[in-house]
Amino acid sequence: MKRVALVTGGSRGIGLGIARALAQSGFDLAINGRRPAADVADAVAELGRLGATVLYVPGDVAEAAEHPALLDAIRSRFGRLDVLVNNAGVAPDVRADILEAAPESFDRLIRINLRGPYFLTQAVARWMIDQKKGDVTRFRGVIVNVSSISANVASVNRGDYCISKAGVAMATQLWAVRLAEFGIDVFEVRPGIVATDMTSGVKQKYDDLIAGGLTLQKRWGEPEDVGRAVAMLARGDLSYATGQVLTVDGGLSVRRL
């Protein structure tokens, strides 16, 4: 029986890159997002051509009240869930200096980027523990949190985003500690500057920075770069490193003189 992965925000951007890599690695997929099913039909069809059975469940992962219905849909379709990829997230609607930033933006980012995935992880972890108890030798649960280099690189014009991602980093460590006794591995993947619709509005800025040496590898990251990293973790290729961070940033975070 094929293993099943849930990728939140998996129909576009980094999430779609992750879903592609998982499909190519032999996983069936549950995809969650806020768009209507008709709007993600092309992405679902593409993933199907890569060999995956795909279930799309529309909903807002930020709303903990919607998590049971999401997991019930996966249980009804597949009967199992082996991998959770907490990928869904948003940037600030307006980049504002922290001296001027509004509390409404802060609350929105914390709710979507941190609170939602934290409690989805809680719900999934409980199901994974039950699955492990039912099949101790074969079930292997994996949880991957997709954060950002903004977890530890300060950007004073989007402090709310940085704080939300720093929270995801700590959540990864907390869940790794709590779930270790059940053999459930928890990782953080920390992308750098990745070409998606979220970063399209600052393309020229980062084109110039990359050309000037911001990253060691002089190119934008692609969703597939992150996807390959997540798929490696989901497959179990990094089997003795729970709680660790895998940074996919083209060398941006390497300290240099």
Tab-separated table of N, CA and C in Angstrom, residues 14-142:
chain	number	residue	atom	x	y	z
A	14	ILE	N	5.668	26.833	-3.744
A	14	ILE	CA	6.509	25.833	-3.091
A	14	ILE	C	5.713	24.566	-2.814
A	15	GLY	N	4.459	24.710	-2.405
A	15	GLY	CA	3.648	23.541	-2.100
A	15	GLY	C	3.489	22.606	-3.279
A	16	LEU	N	3.299	23.169	-4.472
A	16	LEU	CA	3.177	22.327	-5.665
A	16	LEU	C	4.509	21.669	-5.985
A	17	GLY	N	5.604	22.389	-5.798
A	17	GLY	CA	6.914	21.769	-5.988
A	17	GLY	C	7.113	20.589	-5.061
A	18	ILE	N	6.657	20.720	-3.824
A	18	ILE	CA	6.740	19.608	-2.865
A	18	ILE	C	5.847	18.456	-3.298
A	19	ALA	N	4.615	18.773	-3.691
A	19	ALA	CA	3.680	17.724	-4.108
A	19	ALA	C	4.217	16.959	-5.318
A	20	ARG	N	4.816	17.673	-6.264
A	20	ARG	CA	5.404	16.994	-7.429
A	20	ARG	C	6.481	15.992	-6.998
A	21	ALA	N	7.366	16.446	-6.127
A	21	ALA	CA	8.462	15.586	-5.692
A	21	ALA	C	7.947	14.373	-4.928
A	22	LEU	N	6.919	14.562	-4.124
A	22	LEU	CA	6.344	13.434	-3.393
A	22	LEU	C	5.656	12.453	-4.344
A	23	ALA	N	4.936	12.978	-5.329
A	23	ALA	CA	4.308	12.098	-6.318
A	23	ALA	C	5.361	11.277	-7.045
A	24	GLN	N	6.442	11.920	-7.423
A	24	GLN	CA	7.525	11.211	-8.118
A	24	GLN	C	8.222	10.198	-7.219
A	25	SER	N	8.102	10.388	-5.895
A	25	SER	CA	8.693	9.448	-4.940
A	25	SER	C	7.735	8.336	-4.541
A	26	GLY	N	6.560	8.290	-5.162
A	26	GLY	CA	5.649	7.176	-4.943
A	26	GLY	C	4.568	7.390	-3.910
A	27	PHE	N	4.344	8.627	-3.487
A	27	PHE	CA	3.300	8.911	-2.506
A	27	PHE	C	1.972	9.200	-3.199
A	28	ASP	N	0.879	8.813	-2.559
A	28	ASP	CA	-0.421	9.388	-2.866
A	28	ASP	C	-0.552	10.676	-2.062
A	29	LEU	N	-1.434	11.567	-2.520
A	29	LEU	CA	-1.430	12.918	-1.990
A	29	LEU	C	-2.806	13.407	-1.582
A	30	ALA	N	-2.830	14.091	-0.443
A	30	ALA	CA	-3.955	14.941	-0.074
A	30	ALA	C	-3.445	16.377	-0.112
A	31	ILE	N	-4.171	17.223	-0.800
A	31	ILE	CA	-3.795	18.625	-0.963
A	31	ILE	C	-4.877	19.484	-0.320
A	32	ASN	N	-4.447	20.446	0.459
A	32	ASN	CA	-5.394	21.365	1.083
A	32	ASN	C	-5.097	22.786	0.643
A	33	GLY	N	-6.134	23.565	0.438
A	33	GLY	CA	-5.957	24.965	0.077
A	33	GLY	C	-7.280	25.692	0.164
A	34	ARG	N	-7.230	27.009	0.021
A	34	ARG	CA	-8.450	27.815	0.159
A	34	ARG	C	-9.178	28.034	-1.156
A	35	ARG	N	-8.566	27.676	-2.286
A	35	ARG	CA	-9.204	27.921	-3.577
A	35	ARG	C	-10.236	26.845	-3.896
A	36	PRO	N	-11.258	27.165	-4.683
A	36	PRO	CA	-12.221	26.146	-5.111
A	36	PRO	C	-11.543	25.043	-5.915
A	37	ALA	N	-12.137	23.875	-5.906
A	37	ALA	CA	-11.549	22.723	-6.590
A	37	ALA	C	-11.320	22.999	-8.073
A	38	ALA	N	-12.230	23.745	-8.710
A	38	ALA	CA	-12.073	24.021	-10.141
A	38	ALA	C	-10.797	24.797	-10.436
A	39	ASP	N	-10.361	25.615	-9.481
A	39	ASP	CA	-9.178	26.444	-9.698
A	39	ASP	C	-7.880	25.667	-9.569
A	40	VAL	N	-7.935	24.486	-8.971
A	40	VAL	CA	-6.713	23.688	-8.799
A	40	VAL	C	-6.750	22.424	-9.655
A	41	ALA	N	-7.715	22.336	-10.570
A	41	ALA	CA	-7.881	21.115	-11.359
A	41	ALA	C	-6.638	20.801	-12.184
A	42	ASP	N	-5.995	21.815	-12.745
A	42	ASP	CA	-4.801	21.568	-13.559
A	42	ASP	C	-3.669	20.986	-12.717
A	43	ALA	N	-3.481	21.523	-11.521
A	43	ALA	CA	-2.430	21.016	-10.635
A	43	ALA	C	-2.728	19.586	-10.211
A	44	VAL	N	-3.977	19.305	-9.881
A	44	VAL	CA	-4.349	17.948	-9.482
A	44	VAL	C	-4.126	16.973	-10.633
A	45	ALA	N	-4.476	17.382	-11.849
A	45	ALA	CA	-4.272	16.522	-13.012
A	45	ALA	C	-2.786	16.262	-13.252
A	46	GLU	N	-1.979	17.294	-13.098
A	46	GLU	CA	-0.543	17.124	-13.273
A	46	GLU	C	0.026	16.117	-12.277
A	47	LEU	N	-0.381	16.228	-11.034
A	47	LEU	CA	0.106	15.301	-10.009
A	47	LEU	C	-0.368	13.879	-10.296
A	48	GLY	N	-1.574	13.758	-10.838
A	48	GLY	CA	-2.063	12.442	-11.226
A	48	GLY	C	-1.216	11.818	-12.322
A	49	ARG	N	-0.774	12.649	-13.263
A	49	ARG	CA	0.078	12.128	-14.340
A	49	ARG	C	1.428	11.668	-13.813
A	50	LEU	N	1.820	12.182	-12.661
A	50	LEU	CA	3.084	11.754	-12.049
A	50	LEU	C	2.927	10.464	-11.240
A	51	GLY	N	1.707	9.937	-11.203
A	51	GLY	CA	1.498	8.636	-10.583
A	51	GLY	C	0.762	8.647	-9.265
A	52	ALA	N	0.371	9.810	-8.784
A	52	ALA	CA	-0.286	9.895	-7.491
A	52	ALA	C	-1.803	9.871	-7.623
A	53	THR	N	-2.460	9.209	-6.692
A	53	THR	CA	-3.878	9.438	-6.475
A	53	THR	C	-3.984	10.691	-5.620
A	54	VAL	N	-4.793	11.648	-6.062
A	54	VAL	CA	-4.796	12.968	-5.425
A	54	VAL	C	-6.187	13.300	-4.916
A	55	LEU	N	-6.253	13.704	-3.665
A	55	LEU	CA	-7.480	14.203	-3.054
A	55	LEU	C	-7.273	15.676	-2.730
A	56	TYR	N	-8.144	16.528	-3.256
A	56	TYR	CA	-8.094	17.942	-2.909
A	56	TYR	C	-9.220	18.244	-1.932
A	57	VAL	N	-8.839	18.837	-0.801
A	57	VAL	CA	-9.820	19.192	0.228
A	57	VAL	C	-9.733	20.695	0.461
A	58	PRO	N	-10.694	21.467	-0.041
A	58	PRO	CA	-10.653	22.914	0.194
A	58	PRO	C	-10.943	23.237	1.653
A	59	GLY	N	-10.286	24.276	2.138
A	59	GLY	CA	-10.505	24.689	3.518
A	59	GLY	C	-9.388	25.600	3.979
A	60	ASP	N	-9.595	26.217	5.115
A	60	ASP	CA	-8.645	27.169	5.679
A	60	ASP	C	-7.897	26.499	6.819
A	61	VAL	N	-6.641	26.171	6.582
A	61	VAL	CA	-5.852	25.460	7.591
A	61	VAL	C	-5.650	26.308	8.837
A	62	ALA	N	-5.839	27.616	8.735
A	62	ALA	CA	-5.706	28.477	9.905
A	62	ALA	C	-6.823	28.264	10.912
A	63	GLU	N	-7.932	27.666	10.473
A	63	GLU	CA	-9.082	27.452	11.344
A	63	GLU	C	-9.034	26.040	11.926
A	64	ALA	N	-8.704	25.946	13.198
A	64	ALA	CA	-8.595	24.629	13.832
A	64	ALA	C	-9.910	23.854	13.762
A	65	ALA	N	-11.023	24.560	13.719
A	65	ALA	CA	-12.320	23.893	13.655
A	65	ALA	C	-12.500	23.125	12.348
A	66	GLU	N	-11.720	23.457	11.322
A	66	GLU	CA	-11.824	22.765	10.032
A	66	GLU	C	-10.902	21.558	9.937
A	67	HIS	N	-9.994	21.386	10.889
A	67	HIS	CA	-9.041	20.280	10.806
A	67	HIS	C	-9.704	18.902	10.863
A	68	PRO	N	-10.701	18.673	11.734
A	68	PRO	CA	-11.309	17.337	11.750
A	68	PRO	C	-11.911	16.931	10.410
A	69	ALA	N	-12.567	17.858	9.722
A	69	ALA	CA	-13.165	17.514	8.426
A	69	ALA	C	-12.085	17.184	7.404
A	70	LEU	N	-10.978	17.911	7.435
A	70	LEU	CA	-9.861	17.624	6.536
A	70	LEU	C	-9.335	16.213	6.764
A	71	LEU	N	-9.087	15.862	8.006
A	71	LEU	CA	-8.540	14.534	8.303
A	71	LEU	C	-9.571	13.435	8.052
A	72	ASP	N	-10.847	13.733	8.297
A	72	ASP	CA	-11.888	12.737	7.995
A	72	ASP	C	-11.940	12.436	6.504
A	73	ALA	N	-11.756	13.472	5.668
A	73	ALA	CA	-11.763	13.258	4.220
A	73	ALA	C	-10.598	12.380	3.797
A	74	ILE	N	-9.434	12.597	4.400
A	74	ILE	CA	-8.260	11.777	4.079
A	74	ILE	C	-8.471	10.349	4.564
A	75	ARG	N	-9.015	10.213	5.746
A	75	ARG	CA	-9.270	8.878	6.291
A	75	ARG	C	-10.263	8.120	5.413
A	76	SER	N	-11.293	8.807	4.952
A	76	SER	CA	-12.302	8.162	4.115
A	76	SER	C	-11.724	7.718	2.773
A	77	ARG	N	-10.835	8.540	2.183
A	77	ARG	CA	-10.286	8.241	0.860
A	77	ARG	C	-9.144	7.238	0.918
A	78	PHE	N	-8.242	7.413	1.875
A	78	PHE	CA	-7.017	6.617	1.878
A	78	PHE	C	-6.905	5.661	3.067
A	79	GLY	N	-7.573	5.984	4.164
A	79	GLY	CA	-7.481	5.127	5.337
A	79	GLY	C	-6.213	5.293	6.147
A	80	ARG	N	-5.369	6.223	5.761
A	80	ARG	CA	-4.095	6.392	6.451
A	80	ARG	C	-3.511	7.765	6.141
A	81	LEU	N	-2.552	8.174	6.954
A	81	LEU	CA	-1.771	9.377	6.677
A	81	LEU	C	-0.389	9.166	7.274
A	82	ASP	N	0.629	9.208	6.419
A	82	ASP	CA	1.995	8.912	6.825
A	82	ASP	C	2.859	10.154	6.972
A	83	VAL	N	2.550	11.194	6.201
A	83	VAL	CA	3.405	12.380	6.162
A	83	VAL	C	2.530	13.630	6.176
A	84	LEU	N	2.880	14.574	7.015
A	84	LEU	CA	2.264	15.900	7.012
A	84	LEU	C	3.321	16.916	6.629
A	85	VAL	N	3.015	17.734	5.621
A	85	VAL	CA	3.886	18.844	5.242
A	85	VAL	C	3.123	20.140	5.497
A	86	ASN	N	3.510	20.836	6.554
A	86	ASN	CA	2.911	22.128	6.869
A	86	ASN	C	3.584	23.194	6.014
A	87	ASN	N	2.994	23.447	4.863
A	87	ASN	CA	3.588	24.376	3.910
A	87	ASN	C	2.812	25.680	3.781
A	88	ALA	N	1.507	25.635	3.928
A	88	ALA	CA	0.678	26.816	3.672
A	88	ALA	C	1.123	27.988	4.538
A	89	GLY	N	1.225	29.146	3.923
A	89	GLY	CA	1.608	30.345	4.654
A	89	GLY	C	1.423	31.572	3.789
A	90	VAL	N	1.455	32.719	4.430
A	90	VAL	CA	1.250	33.977	3.717
A	90	VAL	C	2.298	34.990	4.142
A	91	ALA	N	2.507	35.967	3.269
A	91	ALA	CA	3.341	37.126	3.572
A	91	ALA	C	2.436	38.276	4.008
A	92	PRO	N	2.985	39.320	4.577
A	92	PRO	CA	2.148	40.478	4.926
A	92	PRO	C	1.517	41.099	3.684
A	93	ASP	N	0.296	41.566	3.815
A	93	ASP	CA	-0.325	42.293	2.706
A	93	ASP	C	0.449	43.567	2.390
A	94	VAL	N	0.971	44.185	3.431
A	94	VAL	CA	1.769	45.395	3.285
A	94	VAL	C	3.024	45.249	4.125
A	95	ARG	N	4.184	45.459	3.489
A	95	ARG	CA	5.431	45.439	4.253
A	95	ARG	C	5.560	46.755	4.999
A	96	ALA	N	5.562	46.693	6.319
A	96	ALA	CA	5.574	47.907	7.131
A	96	ALA	C	6.703	47.837	8.148
A	97	ASP	N	7.399	48.943	8.305
A	97	ASP	CA	8.434	49.039	9.325
A	97	ASP	C	7.834	48.696	10.692
A	98	ILE	N	8.597	48.011	11.524
A	98	ILE	CA	8.048	47.571	12.803
A	98	ILE	C	7.669	48.738	13.715
A	99	LEU	N	8.155	49.937	13.438
A	99	LEU	CA	7.708	51.103	14.194
A	99	LEU	C	6.302	51.551	13.786
A	100	GLU	N	5.847	51.071	12.623
A	100	GLU	CA	4.555	51.511	12.092
A	100	GLU	C	3.569	50.359	11.887
A	101	ALA	N	3.998	49.134	12.047
A	101	ALA	CA	3.190	47.971	11.678
A	101	ALA	C	1.904	47.886	12.502
A	102	ALA	N	0.857	47.353	11.865
A	102	ALA	CA	-0.456	47.258	12.495
A	102	ALA	C	-0.636	45.906	13.177
A	103	PRO	N	-1.312	45.867	14.311
A	103	PRO	CA	-1.552	44.601	15.002
A	103	PRO	C	-2.413	43.637	14.183
A	104	GLU	N	-3.266	44.164	13.302
A	104	GLU	CA	-4.117	43.277	12.493
A	104	GLU	C	-3.274	42.378	11.589
A	105	SER	N	-2.206	42.924	11.003
A	105	SER	CA	-1.323	42.124	10.161
A	105	SER	C	-0.611	41.065	10.992
A	106	PHE	N	-0.132	41.449	12.155
A	106	PHE	CA	0.538	40.505	13.056
A	106	PHE	C	-0.394	39.341	13.389
A	107	ASP	N	-1.608	39.659	13.784
A	107	ASP	CA	-2.557	38.617	14.167
A	107	ASP	C	-2.848	37.687	12.997
A	108	ARG	N	-2.989	38.251	11.794
A	108	ARG	CA	-3.279	37.435	10.610
A	108	ARG	C	-2.146	36.455	10.332
A	109	LEU	N	-0.920	36.920	10.378
A	109	LEU	CA	0.207	36.046	10.063
A	109	LEU	C	0.416	34.978	11.124
A	110	ILE	N	0.264	35.334	12.380
A	110	ILE	CA	0.401	34.337	13.436
A	110	ILE	C	-0.677	33.264	13.305
A	111	ARG	N	-1.886	33.688	12.980
A	111	ARG	CA	-2.992	32.725	12.859
A	111	ARG	C	-2.766	31.749	11.716
A	112	ILE	N	-2.330	32.261	10.568
A	112	ILE	CA	-2.174	31.410	9.390
A	112	ILE	C	-0.851	30.641	9.412
A	113	ASN	N	0.235	31.328	9.721
A	113	ASN	CA	1.561	30.729	9.585
A	113	ASN	C	1.981	29.885	10.777
A	114	LEU	N	1.406	30.159	11.948
A	114	LEU	CA	1.879	29.473	13.153
A	114	LEU	C	0.778	28.722	13.890
A	115	ARG	N	-0.280	29.415	14.255
A	115	ARG	CA	-1.326	28.777	15.050
A	115	ARG	C	-1.991	27.633	14.287
A	116	GLY	N	-2.334	27.881	13.022
A	116	GLY	CA	-2.998	26.850	12.230
A	116	GLY	C	-2.175	25.573	12.109
A	117	PRO	N	-0.940	25.660	11.611
A	117	PRO	CA	-0.137	24.437	11.487
A	117	PRO	C	0.196	23.785	12.822
A	118	TYR	N	0.315	24.586	13.879
A	118	TYR	CA	0.598	24.010	15.197
A	118	TYR	C	-0.510	23.051	15.619
A	119	PHE	N	-1.755	23.492	15.457
A	119	PHE	CA	-2.859	22.644	15.886
A	119	PHE	C	-3.217	21.567	14.856
A	120	LEU	N	-2.897	21.800	13.588
A	120	LEU	CA	-3.029	20.703	12.625
A	120	LEU	C	-2.031	19.602	12.957
A	121	THR	N	-0.819	19.987	13.322
A	121	THR	CA	0.169	18.996	13.730
A	121	THR	C	-0.334	18.202	14.928
A	122	GLN	N	-0.947	18.873	15.879
A	122	GLN	CA	-1.493	18.181	17.038
A	122	GLN	C	-2.499	17.108	16.620
A	123	ALA	N	-3.424	17.495	15.731
A	123	ALA	CA	-4.452	16.549	15.291
A	123	ALA	C	-3.856	15.389	14.498
A	124	VAL	N	-2.926	15.699	13.599
A	124	VAL	CA	-2.291	14.651	12.801
A	124	VAL	C	-1.445	13.746	13.682
A	125	ALA	N	-0.725	14.322	14.632
A	125	ALA	CA	0.123	13.522	15.507
A	125	ALA	C	-0.693	12.484	16.273
A	126	ARG	N	-1.863	12.880	16.733
A	126	ARG	CA	-2.710	11.926	17.455
A	126	ARG	C	-3.102	10.754	16.553
A	127	TRP	N	-3.424	11.058	15.298
A	127	TRP	CA	-3.776	9.988	14.352
A	127	TRP	C	-2.554	9.126	14.057
A	128	MET	N	-1.405	9.760	13.865
A	128	MET	CA	-0.183	8.992	13.590
A	128	MET	C	0.168	8.064	14.759
A	129	ILE	N	-0.023	8.535	15.974
A	129	ILE	CA	0.257	7.693	17.141
A	129	ILE	C	-0.647	6.464	17.132
A	130	ASP	N	-1.919	6.659	16.814
A	130	ASP	CA	-2.845	5.526	16.718
A	130	ASP	C	-2.397	4.554	15.630
A	131	GLN	N	-1.972	5.088	14.494
A	131	GLN	CA	-1.505	4.212	13.411
A	131	GLN	C	-0.258	3.447	13.825
A	132	LYS	N	0.637	4.112	14.531
A	132	LYS	CA	1.853	3.444	15.000
A	132	LYS	C	1.524	2.315	15.958
A	133	LYS	N	0.597	2.551	16.862
A	133	LYS	CA	0.207	1.507	17.809
A	133	LYS	C	-0.419	0.314	17.096
A	134	GLY	N	-1.082	0.581	15.966
A	134	GLY	CA	-1.722	-0.486	15.212
A	134	GLY	C	-0.779	-1.243	14.301
A	135	ASP	N	0.387	-0.677	14.021
A	135	ASP	CA	1.348	-1.315	13.100
A	135	ASP	C	2.755	-0.867	13.500
A	136	VAL	N	3.211	-1.364	14.624
A	136	VAL	CA	4.446	-0.875	15.241
A	136	VAL	C	5.646	-1.045	14.333
A	137	THR	N	5.716	-2.123	13.600
A	137	THR	CA	6.928	-2.411	12.824
A	137	THR	C	6.982	-1.685	11.494
A	138	ARG	N	5.822	-1.352	10.909
A	138	ARG	CA	5.851	-0.810	9.551
A	138	ARG	C	5.474	0.653	9.427
A	139	PHE	N	4.630	1.169	10.319
A	139	PHE	CA	4.219	2.559	10.169
A	139	PHE	C	5.354	3.493	10.549
A	140	ARG	N	5.587	4.501	9.692
A	140	ARG	CA	6.632	5.494	9.963
A	140	ARG	C	6.077	6.865	9.624
A	141	GLY	N	5.761	7.630	10.651
A	141	GLY	CA	5.225	8.961	10.457
A	141	GLY	C	6.323	10.003	10.338
A	142	VAL	N	6.077	11.010	9.498
A	142	VAL	CA	7.019	12.109	9.294
A	142	VAL	C	6.223	13.410	9.224
